[in-house]
Amino acid sequence: MAADAALEVQAAWARATVKGQMATGAFMTLTAKTDGKLVGVVSPAAGVVQVHEMKMEGGVMKMAEVKGGLALPAGQAVELKPGGYHVMLMDLKQPLLKDSTLPLTLVFKDAKDVESRIEIKVPVAAKAPGAMVKPASMDHSMHNMQGMQPAPRQ
């Protein structure tokens, strides 16, 4: 958790990448003390960092940059999560390895247009910390399938 006079950051994490992957997302919950906006994010790990939103349009999931900043109403938690608002890191300079940390600087403007910055170190993980694994999405790659035969046809 990180906080300054204007903004509190909780449950921040970034998705780990594999070699050759040039983009990933970072997620967190932001609570502003006063009305304001998240107007930017900076990281030395990526050439481009933007706040994005994913939403359904005409039955198609679309992702686009949030222009003008992400509104942060006073005292209301705004969740940046997979499938919704999130920080998009593109043109990664190197893979983000699980169990490492990602430096991010959040740029916030309050209702009076006063800018403040919060520097945080975000843990990198393969999935959301504390996320429940759904049985349908369980990873079975660790099972040794050698020698397994399909059931005989009847």
mmCIF file of C-alpha atoms in Angstrom, residues 2-9 37-43 104-110 114-120:
data_model
loop_
_atom_site.group_PDB
_atom_site.id
_atom_site.type_symbol
_atom_site.label_atom_id
_atom_site.label_comp_id
_atom_site.label_asym_id
_atom_site.label_seq_id
_atom_site.Cartn_x
_atom_site.Cartn_y
_atom_site.Cartn_z
ATOM 1 C CA ALA A 2 1.219 3.504 -0.792
ATOM 2 C CA ALA A 3 -0.324 6.852 0.039
ATOM 3 C CA ASP A 4 0.341 10.550 -0.026
ATOM 4 C CA ALA A 5 -1.890 13.468 0.911
ATOM 5 C CA ALA A 6 -3.958 13.066 -2.272
ATOM 6 C CA LEU A 7 -4.108 9.386 -3.203
ATOM 7 C CA GLU A 8 -4.048 5.937 -1.615
ATOM 8 C CA VAL A 9 -2.921 2.872 -3.592
ATOM 9 C CA LYS A 37 -7.939 12.225 -11.939
ATOM 10 C CA LEU A 38 -5.175 9.780 -12.664
ATOM 11 C CA VAL A 39 -3.673 11.653 -15.621
ATOM 12 C CA GLY A 40 -0.600 9.556 -16.292
ATOM 13 C CA VAL A 41 1.709 6.736 -15.296
ATOM 14 C CA VAL A 42 5.445 6.502 -15.937
ATOM 15 C CA SER A 43 7.822 3.550 -15.644
ATOM 16 C CA LEU A 104 5.641 3.010 -11.360
ATOM 17 C CA THR A 105 5.044 6.725 -10.895
ATOM 18 C CA LEU A 106 1.356 7.653 -10.750
ATOM 19 C CA VAL A 107 0.532 11.210 -11.859
ATOM 20 C CA PHE A 108 -2.573 12.594 -10.158
ATOM 21 C CA LYS A 109 -4.341 15.947 -10.552
ATOM 22 C CA ASP A 110 -6.816 17.203 -7.978
ATOM 23 C CA VAL A 114 -2.636 20.629 -8.812
ATOM 24 C CA GLU A 115 -0.399 17.731 -9.886
ATOM 25 C CA SER A 116 1.154 15.256 -7.487
ATOM 26 C CA ARG A 117 3.176 12.105 -8.097
ATOM 27 C CA ILE A 118 3.360 8.872 -6.157
ATOM 28 C CA GLU A 119 6.218 6.470 -6.732
ATOM 29 C CA ILE A 120 5.390 2.854 -5.992
#
